[in-house]
Amino acid sequence: MTCYILRITDLPEAFTYQELEAIIAMSGSWNLDCSDMYIDQRRSDAAFVFCPKKVVAECILHVCTGEKVRGCAIKIEYCDNPPYYLVPHTHRPEKIKLGLW
């Protein structure tokens, strides 16, 4: 699988996992192909999102520079294997199908 790893850091202290999910869901409303994404791990100030299409990385970057999450940093890393092993985690990442919320 060709994918891009989004390493999002410097999130506001009060930022919640649900808000991150909402940001990802928003990308679906921009008519982008965001049907396959993986959220693997959420720390107090960082999150990792796995995506097979770079366009999703770009739309999340757009949100990161917007009013709601201004100042967060994003690093996009390329990978060509299933992403399950790339970030330590205790369970298999939940596959999120966008557009179902």
PDB file of C-alpha atoms in Angstrom:
ATOM      1  CA  MET A   1       0.000   0.000   0.000  1.00  0.00           C
ATOM      2  CA  THR A   2       1.265   3.441  -0.868  1.00  0.00           C
ATOM      3  CA  CYS A   3       0.498   5.802   1.963  1.00  0.00           C
ATOM      4  CA  TYR A   4       1.479   9.027   3.612  1.00  0.00           C
ATOM      5  CA  ILE A   5       2.044   9.381   7.337  1.00  0.00           C
ATOM      6  CA  LEU A   6       0.882  12.658   8.824  1.00  0.00           C
ATOM      7  CA  ARG A   7       2.706  13.456  12.026  1.00  0.00           C
ATOM      8  CA  ILE A   8       0.726  16.301  13.592  1.00  0.00           C
ATOM      9  CA  THR A   9       2.353  18.020  16.561  1.00  0.00           C
ATOM     10  CA  ASP A  10       2.049  21.147  18.684  1.00  0.00           C
ATOM     11  CA  LEU A  11      -1.690  20.731  19.011  1.00  0.00           C
ATOM     12  CA  PRO A  12      -3.387  23.044  21.518  1.00  0.00           C
ATOM     13  CA  GLU A  13      -3.482  21.601  25.015  1.00  0.00           C
ATOM     14  CA  ALA A  14      -7.272  21.497  25.038  1.00  0.00           C
ATOM     15  CA  PHE A  15      -7.454  19.826  21.628  1.00  0.00           C
ATOM     16  CA  THR A  16      -9.351  16.543  21.745  1.00  0.00           C
ATOM     17  CA  TYR A  17      -9.257  13.342  19.755  1.00  0.00           C
ATOM     18  CA  GLN A  18     -12.841  14.012  18.679  1.00  0.00           C
ATOM     19  CA  GLU A  19     -11.791  17.353  17.225  1.00  0.00           C
ATOM     20  CA  LEU A  20      -9.085  15.617  15.208  1.00  0.00           C
ATOM     21  CA  GLU A  21     -11.662  13.171  13.877  1.00  0.00           C
ATOM     22  CA  ALA A  22     -13.899  16.098  12.959  1.00  0.00           C
ATOM     23  CA  ILE A  23     -11.085  17.767  11.030  1.00  0.00           C
ATOM     24  CA  ILE A  24     -10.494  14.593   9.055  1.00  0.00           C
ATOM     25  CA  ALA A  25     -14.210  14.252   8.428  1.00  0.00           C
ATOM     26  CA  MET A  26     -14.305  17.808   7.097  1.00  0.00           C
ATOM     27  CA  SER A  27     -11.948  16.825   4.295  1.00  0.00           C
ATOM     28  CA  GLY A  28     -14.659  14.590   2.897  1.00  0.00           C
ATOM     29  CA  SER A  29     -16.896  17.603   2.371  1.00  0.00           C
ATOM     30  CA  TRP A  30     -14.283  19.085   0.037  1.00  0.00           C
ATOM     31  CA  ASN A  31     -14.901  16.290  -2.497  1.00  0.00           C
ATOM     32  CA  LEU A  32     -11.508  14.731  -1.846  1.00  0.00           C
ATOM     33  CA  ASP A  33     -10.890  11.002  -1.842  1.00  0.00           C
ATOM     34  CA  CYS A  34     -10.521  10.481   1.893  1.00  0.00           C
ATOM     35  CA  SER A  35     -12.194   7.096   2.075  1.00  0.00           C
ATOM     36  CA  ASP A  36      -9.270   5.202   3.612  1.00  0.00           C
ATOM     37  CA  MET A  37      -7.493   6.645   6.610  1.00  0.00           C
ATOM     38  CA  TYR A  38      -6.005   5.290   9.786  1.00  0.00           C
ATOM     39  CA  ILE A  39      -5.738   7.104  13.078  1.00  0.00           C
ATOM     40  CA  ASP A  40      -3.195   5.196  15.114  1.00  0.00           C
ATOM     41  CA  GLN A  41      -2.182   7.047  18.222  1.00  0.00           C
ATOM     42  CA  ARG A  42      -3.011  10.232  20.088  1.00  0.00           C
ATOM     43  CA  ARG A  43      -0.693  11.770  22.648  1.00  0.00           C
ATOM     44  CA  SER A  44      -1.220  14.910  24.683  1.00  0.00           C
ATOM     45  CA  ASP A  45       0.199  17.131  21.948  1.00  0.00           C
ATOM     46  CA  ALA A  46       0.541  14.986  18.846  1.00  0.00           C
ATOM     47  CA  ALA A  47      -1.367  12.641  16.596  1.00  0.00           C
ATOM     48  CA  PHE A  48      -0.480  10.262  13.805  1.00  0.00           C
ATOM     49  CA  VAL A  49      -2.727   9.841  10.776  1.00  0.00           C
ATOM     50  CA  PHE A  50      -2.056   7.331   8.021  1.00  0.00           C
ATOM     51  CA  CYS A  51      -3.456   8.046   4.593  1.00  0.00           C
ATOM     52  CA  PRO A  52      -2.977   6.468   1.146  1.00  0.00           C
ATOM     53  CA  LYS A  53      -3.413   9.770  -0.699  1.00  0.00           C
ATOM     54  CA  LYS A  54      -1.345  12.912  -0.340  1.00  0.00           C
ATOM     55  CA  VAL A  55      -4.352  15.113  -1.080  1.00  0.00           C
ATOM     56  CA  VAL A  56      -5.703  14.310   2.376  1.00  0.00           C
ATOM     57  CA  ALA A  57      -2.449  15.468   3.917  1.00  0.00           C
ATOM     58  CA  GLU A  58      -2.842  18.728   2.048  1.00  0.00           C
ATOM     59  CA  CYS A  59      -6.414  19.291   3.207  1.00  0.00           C
ATOM     60  CA  ILE A  60      -5.498  18.622   6.841  1.00  0.00           C
ATOM     61  CA  LEU A  61      -2.565  21.004   6.502  1.00  0.00           C
ATOM     62  CA  HIS A  62      -5.072  23.619   5.321  1.00  0.00           C
ATOM     63  CA  VAL A  63      -7.097  23.116   8.485  1.00  0.00           C
ATOM     64  CA  CYS A  64      -3.951  23.301  10.610  1.00  0.00           C
ATOM     65  CA  THR A  65      -3.328  26.815   9.336  1.00  0.00           C
ATOM     66  CA  GLY A  66      -6.943  27.861   9.887  1.00  0.00           C
ATOM     67  CA  GLU A  67      -8.650  29.477  12.829  1.00  0.00           C
ATOM     68  CA  LYS A  68      -9.447  26.330  14.789  1.00  0.00           C
ATOM     69  CA  VAL A  69      -6.005  24.730  15.048  1.00  0.00           C
ATOM     70  CA  ARG A  70      -3.670  27.582  14.156  1.00  0.00           C
ATOM     71  CA  GLY A  71      -0.051  26.859  14.964  1.00  0.00           C
ATOM     72  CA  CYS A  72      -0.023  23.084  14.773  1.00  0.00           C
ATOM     73  CA  ALA A  73       2.827  21.554  12.825  1.00  0.00           C
ATOM     74  CA  ILE A  74       2.541  18.771  10.292  1.00  0.00           C
ATOM     75  CA  LYS A  75       5.182  16.517   8.799  1.00  0.00           C
ATOM     76  CA  ILE A  76       4.310  14.257   5.887  1.00  0.00           C
ATOM     77  CA  GLU A  77       6.319  11.057   5.571  1.00  0.00           C
ATOM     78  CA  TYR A  78       6.105   8.590   2.706  1.00  0.00           C
ATOM     79  CA  CYS A  79       5.734   4.850   3.137  1.00  0.00           C
ATOM     80  CA  ASP A  80       4.946   1.984   0.782  1.00  0.00           C
ATOM     81  CA  ASN A  81       3.899  -0.676   3.300  1.00  0.00           C
ATOM     82  CA  PRO A  82       0.873  -1.113   5.547  1.00  0.00           C
ATOM     83  CA  PRO A  83       1.384   1.382   8.362  1.00  0.00           C
ATOM     84  CA  TYR A  84       0.505  -0.778  11.345  1.00  0.00           C
ATOM     85  CA  TYR A  85       4.078  -1.226  12.542  1.00  0.00           C
ATOM     86  CA  LEU A  86       5.363   2.280  11.974  1.00  0.00           C
ATOM     87  CA  VAL A  87       4.202   3.793  15.260  1.00  0.00           C
ATOM     88  CA  PRO A  88       4.178   1.816  18.519  1.00  0.00           C
ATOM     89  CA  HIS A  89       0.638   1.014  19.557  1.00  0.00           C
ATOM     90  CA  THR A  90      -1.197  -1.502  21.680  1.00  0.00           C
ATOM     91  CA  HIS A  91      -3.961  -2.350  19.250  1.00  0.00           C
ATOM     92  CA  ARG A  92      -4.646  -2.392  15.548  1.00  0.00           C
ATOM     93  CA  PRO A  93      -5.495   1.091  14.258  1.00  0.00           C
ATOM     94  CA  GLU A  94      -9.163   1.723  13.742  1.00  0.00           C
ATOM     95  CA  LYS A  95     -10.011   2.153  10.094  1.00  0.00           C
ATOM     96  CA  ILE A  96     -12.241   5.155   9.675  1.00  0.00           C
ATOM     97  CA  LYS A  97     -14.556   5.446   6.697  1.00  0.00           C
ATOM     98  CA  LEU A  98     -15.217   9.104   6.131  1.00  0.00           C
ATOM     99  CA  GLY A  99     -18.603  10.364   5.078  1.00  0.00           C
ATOM    100  CA  LEU A 100     -20.455   7.995   7.401  1.00  0.00           C
ATOM    101  CA  TRP A 101     -20.758  10.433  10.308  1.00  0.00           C
TER     102      TRP A 101
END
